[in-house]
Coordinates of N, CA and C in Angstrom, one line a residue:
X1 N 0.8 -1.2 0.0 CA 0.0 0.0 0.0 C 0.9 1.2 0.0
X2 N 0.7 2.1 -1.0 CA 1.4 3.4 -1.0 C 0.5 4.5 -1.0
X3 N 0.9 5.6 -0.5 CA 0.1 6.8 -0.5 C 0.9 7.9 -1.1
X4 N 0.5 8.3 -2.4 CA 1.3 9.3 -3.1 C 0.7 10.7 -2.6
X5 N 1.6 11.6 -2.2 CA 1.2 12.9 -1.8 C 2.0 13.8 -2.7
X6 N 1.3 14.4 -3.7 CA 2.0 15.1 -4.8 C 3.0 14.1 -5.3
X7 N 4.4 14.5 -5.3 CA 5.3 13.6 -5.8 C 6.1 12.7 -4.8
X8 N 5.8 12.9 -3.5 CA 6.4 12.0 -2.5 C 5.5 10.7 -2.5
X9 N 6.2 9.6 -2.3 CA 5.5 8.4 -2.1 C 5.8 7.8 -0.7
X10 N 4.8 7.6 0.1 CA 4.9 7.1 1.4 C 4.4 5.7 1.5
X11 N 5.3 4.7 1.8 CA 4.9 3.3 1.8 C 5.2 2.7 3.2
X12 N 4.2 2.3 3.9 CA 4.4 1.5 5.1 C 5.1 0.2 4.7
X13 N 6.1 -0.3 5.5 CA 6.9 -1.5 5.1 C 7.0 -2.3 6.4
X14 N 6.5 -3.5 6.3 CA 6.6 -4.4 7.5 C 5.8 -3.7 8.6
X15 N 6.0 -4.1 9.8 CA 5.2 -3.6 10.9 C 5.7 -2.3 11.5
X16 N 7.0 -2.0 11.3 CA 7.5 -0.8 12.0 C 8.3 0.2 11.1
X17 N 8.1 0.1 9.8 CA 8.9 0.9 8.9 C 8.0 1.7 8.0
X18 N 8.6 2.8 7.5 CA 8.0 3.6 6.4 C 9.1 3.9 5.4
X19 N 8.8 3.8 4.2 CA 9.7 4.2 3.1 C 9.1 5.5 2.4
X20 N 9.9 6.6 2.3 CA 9.4 7.8 1.7 C 10.4 8.1 0.6
X21 N 9.9 8.3 -0.6 CA 10.7 8.7 -1.8 C 10.2 10.0 -2.4
X22 N 11.1 10.8 -2.8 CA 10.8 12.1 -3.4 C 11.9 12.5 -4.4
X23 N 11.5 12.9 -5.6 CA 12.4 13.4 -6.6 C 12.5 14.9 -6.4
X24 N 13.7 15.5 -6.4 CA 14.0 16.9 -6.3 C 14.7 17.4 -7.5
X25 N 14.5 18.6 -7.9 CA 15.0 19.2 -9.1 C 16.4 19.8 -8.9
X26 N 17.3 19.1 -8.3 CA 18.6 19.6 -8.1 C 19.6 18.5 -8.0
X27 N 20.9 18.8 -8.1 CA 22.0 17.8 -8.0 C 22.0 17.2 -6.6
X28 N 22.6 16.0 -6.6 CA 22.8 15.3 -5.3 C 23.5 16.2 -4.3
X29 N 24.6 16.9 -4.7 CA 25.4 17.7 -3.8 C 24.6 18.8 -3.2
X30 N 23.7 19.5 -4.1 CA 22.9 20.6 -3.6 C 21.8 20.1 -2.6
X31 N 21.2 18.9 -2.9 CA 20.2 18.3 -2.0 C 20.9 17.9 -0.7
X32 N 22.1 17.3 -0.7 CA 22.8 17.0 0.5 C 23.1 18.3 1.3
X33 N 23.5 19.3 0.6 CA 23.7 20.6 1.3 C 22.5 21.1 2.0
X34 N 21.3 21.0 1.3 CA 20.1 21.5 1.9 C 19.7 20.7 3.1
X35 N 20.1 19.4 3.2 CA 19.8 18.6 4.4 C 20.7 19.0 5.6
X36 N 21.9 19.6 5.3 CA 22.9 19.7 6.4 C 23.4 21.2 6.6
X37 N 23.1 22.1 5.8 CA 23.5 23.5 6.0 C 22.4 24.1 6.9
X38 N 22.7 24.6 8.1 CA 21.7 25.1 9.0 C 20.9 26.3 8.3
X39 N 21.6 27.1 7.6 CA 20.8 28.2 6.9 C 19.8 27.7 5.9
X40 N 20.1 26.6 5.2 CA 19.2 26.1 4.2 C 18.1 25.3 4.9
X41 N 18.5 24.4 5.9 CA 17.5 23.6 6.6 C 16.4 24.5 7.2
X42 N 16.8 25.6 7.8 CA 15.8 26.5 8.5 C 14.8 27.1 7.5
X43 N 15.2 27.1 6.2 CA 14.3 27.7 5.2 C 13.2 26.7 4.7
X44 N 13.5 25.4 4.8 CA 12.5 24.5 4.2 C 11.9 23.4 5.1
X45 N 12.6 23.2 6.2 CA 12.2 22.0 7.1 C 11.0 22.4 7.9
X46 N 10.0 21.5 8.1 CA 8.9 21.6 9.0 C 7.7 22.3 8.5
X47 N 6.6 22.3 9.3 CA 5.3 22.9 8.9 C 5.4 24.3 8.5
X48 N 4.5 24.7 7.6 CA 4.4 26.1 7.2 C 3.9 26.9 8.4
X49 N 4.4 28.1 8.6 CA 4.0 29.0 9.7 C 4.8 28.8 10.9
X50 N 5.7 27.9 11.0 CA 6.6 27.7 12.1 C 8.0 28.3 11.8
X51 N 8.6 28.8 12.8 CA 10.0 29.4 12.6 C 11.0 28.3 13.1
X52 N 11.9 28.0 12.3 CA 12.9 27.0 12.7 C 14.1 27.7 13.3
X53 N 14.7 27.1 14.2 CA 16.1 27.5 14.7 C 16.9 26.2 14.8
X54 N 18.0 26.2 14.1 CA 18.8 25.0 14.1 C 19.9 25.2 15.1
X55 N 19.9 24.5 16.2 CA 20.9 24.7 17.2 C 22.1 23.9 17.1
X56 N 22.0 22.8 16.3 CA 23.2 21.9 16.2 C 23.1 21.0 15.0
X57 N 24.2 21.0 14.2 CA 24.4 20.0 13.2 C 25.9 19.6 13.2
X58 N 26.2 18.5 13.9 CA 27.6 18.1 14.0 C 27.7 16.8 13.1
X59 N 27.9 17.0 11.8 CA 27.8 16.0 10.8 C 29.0 15.1 10.8
X60 N 29.0 14.1 11.7 CA 30.0 13.1 11.8 C 29.4 11.9 12.6
X61 N 29.8 10.7 12.4 CA 29.3 9.6 13.2 C 29.5 9.9 14.7
X62 N 28.4 9.8 15.4 CA 28.4 10.2 16.9 C 28.1 11.6 17.1
X63 N 28.0 12.4 16.1 CA 27.7 13.8 16.2 C 26.2 14.0 16.4
X64 N 25.8 15.1 17.1 CA 24.4 15.3 17.4 C 23.8 16.4 16.4
X65 N 22.4 16.3 16.3 CA 21.7 17.3 15.6 C 20.5 17.7 16.5
X66 N 20.1 19.0 16.4 CA 19.0 19.5 17.2 C 18.4 20.7 16.5
X67 N 17.0 20.5 16.3 CA 16.3 21.6 15.6 C 15.1 22.0 16.5
X68 N 14.7 23.2 16.5 CA 13.6 23.7 17.2 C 12.6 24.4 16.2
X69 N 11.3 24.3 16.5 CA 10.3 24.9 15.7 C 9.4 25.7 16.7
X70 N 9.2 26.9 16.4 CA 8.3 27.8 17.2 C 7.0 28.1 16.4
X71 N 5.9 27.8 17.0 CA 4.6 28.0 16.3 C 4.2 29.5 16.6
X72 N 3.2 30.0 15.8 CA 2.8 31.4 16.0 C 2.2 31.6 17.4
X73 N 1.6 30.6 18.0 CA 1.1 30.8 19.4 C 2.2 30.8 20.4
X74 N 3.5 30.6 20.0 CA 4.6 30.6 21.0 C 5.0 29.3 21.5
X75 N 4.2 28.2 21.2 CA 4.6 26.9 21.6 C 5.8 26.5 20.8
X76 N 6.6 25.5 21.3 CA 7.8 25.1 20.6 C 8.0 23.6 20.7
X77 N 8.5 23.0 19.7 CA 8.8 21.6 19.6 C 10.3 21.5 19.3
X78 N 11.0 20.6 20.0 CA 12.4 20.4 19.8 C 12.6 18.9 19.3
X79 N 13.4 18.8 18.3 CA 13.7 17.5 17.7 C 15.2 17.3 17.8
X80 N 15.7 16.1 17.9 CA 17.1 15.9 17.9 C 17.4 14.4 17.7
X81 N 18.7 14.2 17.7 CA 19.2 12.8 17.5 C 20.7 12.8 17.3
X82 N 21.1 11.7 16.8 CA 22.6 11.5 16.6 C 22.8 10.9 15.2
X83 N 23.9 11.4 14.6 CA 24.3 10.8 13.3 C 25.0 9.5 13.5
X84 N 24.7 8.4 12.8 CA 25.2 7.1 13.0 C 26.2 6.8 11.9
X85 N 25.9 7.2 10.7 CA 26.8 6.9 9.5 C 26.7 8.0 8.5
X86 N 27.9 8.4 8.0 CA 27.9 9.5 7.0 C 28.7 9.0 5.8
X87 N 28.1 9.1 4.6 CA 28.8 8.7 3.3 C 28.4 9.8 2.3
X88 N 29.0 11.0 2.5 CA 28.6 12.2 1.7 C 29.0 12.0 0.3
X89 N 28.2 12.5 -0.6 CA 26.8 13.0 -0.5 C 25.8 11.9 -0.9
X90 N 26.2 10.6 -0.6 CA 25.3 9.5 -1.0 C 24.3 9.1 0.0
X91 N 24.7 9.1 1.3 CA 23.9 8.4 2.3 C 24.3 9.0 3.7
X92 N 23.2 9.0 4.5 CA 23.5 9.2 6.0 C 22.4 8.5 6.8
X93 N 22.8 8.1 8.0 CA 21.9 7.4 8.9 C 21.9 8.2 10.2
X94 N 20.7 8.4 10.7 CA 20.6 9.1 11.9 C 19.5 8.7 12.8
X95 N 19.5 9.0 14.1 CA 18.4 8.8 14.9 C 17.6 10.1 15.1
X96 N 16.3 9.9 15.3 CA 15.4 11.1 15.5 C 14.6 10.8 16.7
X97 N 14.6 11.7 17.7 CA 13.8 11.6 18.9 C 12.4 12.2 18.6
X98 N 11.4 11.5 18.8 CA 10.0 12.0 18.6 C 9.5 12.6 19.9
X99 N 9.6 13.9 20.0 CA 9.1 14.6 21.3 C 7.6 14.4 21.4
X100 N 7.2 14.2 22.7 CA 5.7 14.2 23.0 C 5.0 13.0 22.3
X101 N 5.7 11.9 22.0 CA 5.1 10.7 21.5 C 4.3 10.0 22.6
X102 N 3.0 9.8 22.4 CA 2.3 9.1 23.5 C 2.8 7.7 23.7
X103 N 2.6 7.2 24.9 CA 3.0 5.9 25.3 C 2.0 4.9 24.9
X104 N 2.4 3.7 24.8 CA 1.4 2.6 24.7 C 2.1 1.4 25.3
X105 N 1.4 0.3 25.5 CA 1.9 -0.8 26.2 C 3.1 -1.4 25.5
X106 N 3.0 -1.5 24.1 CA 4.1 -2.0 23.3 C 5.4 -1.1 23.4
X107 N 5.2 0.2 23.3 CA 6.3 1.1 23.2 C 6.9 1.6 24.5
X108 N 6.2 1.4 25.6 CA 6.6 2.0 26.9 C 7.9 1.5 27.4
X109 N 8.3 0.3 27.0 CA 9.6 -0.2 27.5 C 10.7 -0.2 26.4
X110 N 10.5 0.5 25.3 CA 11.4 0.5 24.2 C 12.0 1.9 24.0
X111 N 13.0 2.0 23.2 CA 13.6 3.2 22.8 C 12.7 3.9 21.8
X112 N 12.3 5.2 22.1 CA 11.3 5.8 21.2 C 12.0 6.6 20.1
X113 N 13.3 6.5 19.9 CA 14.0 7.1 18.7 C 13.7 6.2 17.5
X114 N 13.5 6.9 16.4 CA 13.5 6.2 15.1 C 14.9 6.3 14.5
X115 N 15.2 5.3 13.6 CA 16.4 5.3 12.9 C 16.1 5.5 11.4
X116 N 16.7 6.5 10.8 CA 16.4 6.9 9.5 C 17.6 6.8 8.6
X117 N 17.5 6.1 7.5 CA 18.5 6.0 6.5 C 18.1 6.8 5.3
X118 N 18.9 7.8 5.0 CA 18.6 8.7 3.8 C 19.6 8.4 2.7
X119 N 19.1 8.1 1.5 CA 19.9 7.8 0.4 C 19.6 8.8 -0.7
X120 N 20.6 9.3 -1.4 CA 20.5 10.3 -2.4 C 21.0 9.7 -3.7
X121 N 20.2 9.6 -4.8 CA 20.6 9.1 -6.0 C 20.3 10.1 -7.1
X122 N 21.3 10.5 -7.9 CA 21.1 11.5 -8.9 C 21.1 10.9 -10.3
X123 N 20.2 11.4 -11.1 CA 20.1 11.0 -12.5 C 19.6 12.2 -13.3
X124 N 20.4 12.6 -14.3 CA 20.0 13.7 -15.2 C 19.8 15.0 -14.5
X125 N 20.6 15.3 -13.4 CA 20.5 16.6 -12.7 C 19.4 16.6 -11.7
X126 N 18.6 15.5 -11.5 CA 17.6 15.4 -10.5 C 18.0 14.4 -9.5
X127 N 17.6 14.6 -8.2 CA 18.0 13.7 -7.2 C 16.7 13.1 -6.5
X128 N 16.8 11.8 -6.4 CA 15.7 11.0 -5.7 C 16.3 10.8 -4.2
X129 N 15.5 11.3 -3.3 CA 15.8 11.0 -1.9 C 14.9 9.9 -1.4
X130 N 15.5 8.9 -0.8 CA 14.7 7.8 -0.2 C 15.1 7.8 1.3
X131 N 14.0 7.9 2.1 CA 14.1 7.8 3.6 C 13.5 6.5 4.0
X132 N 14.3 5.6 4.6 CA 13.8 4.4 5.2 C 13.8 4.7 6.7
X133 N 12.6 4.7 7.3 CA 12.4 5.1 8.7 C 12.0 3.9 9.5
X134 N 12.8 3.5 10.4 CA 12.5 2.4 11.3 C 12.1 2.8 12.7
X135 N 10.9 2.5 13.1 CA 10.4 2.9 14.4 C 10.5 1.8 15.4
X136 N 10.4 2.1 16.7 CA 10.6 1.2 17.8 C 9.4 0.2 17.9
X137 N 8.2 0.6 17.4 CA 7.1 -0.2 17.5 C 6.1 0.2 16.3
X138 N 5.1 -0.7 16.1 CA 4.1 -0.4 15.1 C 3.3 0.8 15.5
X139 N 3.0 0.9 16.8 CA 2.3 2.0 17.4 C 2.9 3.3 17.0
X140 N 4.2 3.4 17.3 CA 4.9 4.7 17.0 C 4.9 4.9 15.5
X141 N 5.2 3.9 14.7 CA 5.1 4.0 13.2 C 3.7 4.6 12.8
X142 N 2.7 4.0 13.3 CA 1.3 4.4 12.9 C 1.1 5.9 13.4
X143 N 1.6 6.3 14.5 CA 1.4 7.6 15.0 C 2.1 8.6 14.0
X144 N 3.3 8.2 13.5 CA 4.0 9.0 12.5 C 3.2 9.1 11.2
X145 N 2.6 8.0 10.8 CA 1.8 8.1 9.6 C 0.5 8.9 9.8
X146 N -0.1 8.9 10.9 CA -1.3 9.6 11.2 C -1.0 11.1 11.5
X147 N 0.3 11.5 11.7 CA 0.6 12.9 12.1 C 0.5 13.8 10.9
X148 N 0.4 13.3 9.7 CA 0.2 14.1 8.5 C 1.4 14.2 7.7
X149 N 1.6 13.3 6.8 CA 2.7 13.3 5.8 C 2.6 14.5 4.9
X150 N 1.5 15.1 4.8 CA 1.4 16.3 4.0 C 2.4 17.4 4.4
X151 N 2.7 17.5 5.7 CA 3.6 18.5 6.2 C 5.0 18.2 5.6
X152 N 5.4 16.9 5.5 CA 6.6 16.5 5.0 C 6.7 16.9 3.5
X153 N 5.5 16.7 2.8 CA 5.5 17.0 1.4 C 5.7 18.5 1.2
X154 N 5.1 19.3 2.0 CA 5.2 20.8 1.8 C 6.7 21.2 2.1
X155 N 7.3 20.5 3.0 CA 8.7 20.8 3.3 C 9.6 20.5 2.1
X156 N 9.3 19.4 1.4 CA 10.1 19.0 0.2 C 9.8 20.0 -0.9
X157 N 8.5 20.5 -1.0 CA 8.2 21.5 -2.0 C 9.0 22.8 -1.8
X158 N 9.1 23.2 -0.5 CA 9.9 24.4 -0.2 C 11.3 24.2 -0.5
X159 N 11.9 22.9 -0.3 CA 13.3 22.7 -0.6 C 13.4 22.8 -2.1
X160 N 12.5 22.2 -2.9 CA 12.6 22.3 -4.4 C 12.6 23.7 -4.8
X161 N 11.8 24.6 -4.3 CA 11.7 26.0 -4.6 C 13.0 26.7 -4.2
X162 N 13.5 26.4 -3.0 CA 14.7 27.0 -2.5 C 15.9 26.7 -3.5
X163 N 16.0 25.4 -3.8 CA 17.2 25.0 -4.7 C 17.0 25.5 -6.1
X164 N 15.8 25.6 -6.6 CA 15.6 26.2 -7.9 C 16.0 27.6 -8.0
X165 N 15.9 28.3 -6.9 CA 16.2 29.8 -6.9 C 17.7 30.1 -6.9
X166 N 18.5 29.0 -6.8 CA 20.0 29.2 -6.7 C 20.5 29.7 -8.1

């Protein structure tokens, strides 16, 4: 079962995974940079109407990342994790902490971080990004699916616009 949202394809895989693919209109190096340059990330990442502040991107195995998003009402969400593997500009693996994720019986005794493998493949000046997201439980995976993949699509749309303006 796949759910196409504009040009992103979101596919549940197994009981605890999601595969997301999206083609972007830029070279692999530029897309890689958009994922790791704090000035670029803050311009495209997250829901519309929120202000991003990137407090840390330490792009090395064992390095940490931390992003904050402030909503118009003043509320703030903080995301973070650790880089596990870096193979620039082809692939990186990182953990992501899901702040405010509700507990359930299956997930209460497990690590609530997801592990995400991002792969960048270029062909003809366009780059396909594939995110393989592995969650600690099917409950957490389902919560991610229900949280609105449309926000992720709009983020990719903003990245495409940002990279096209270069």
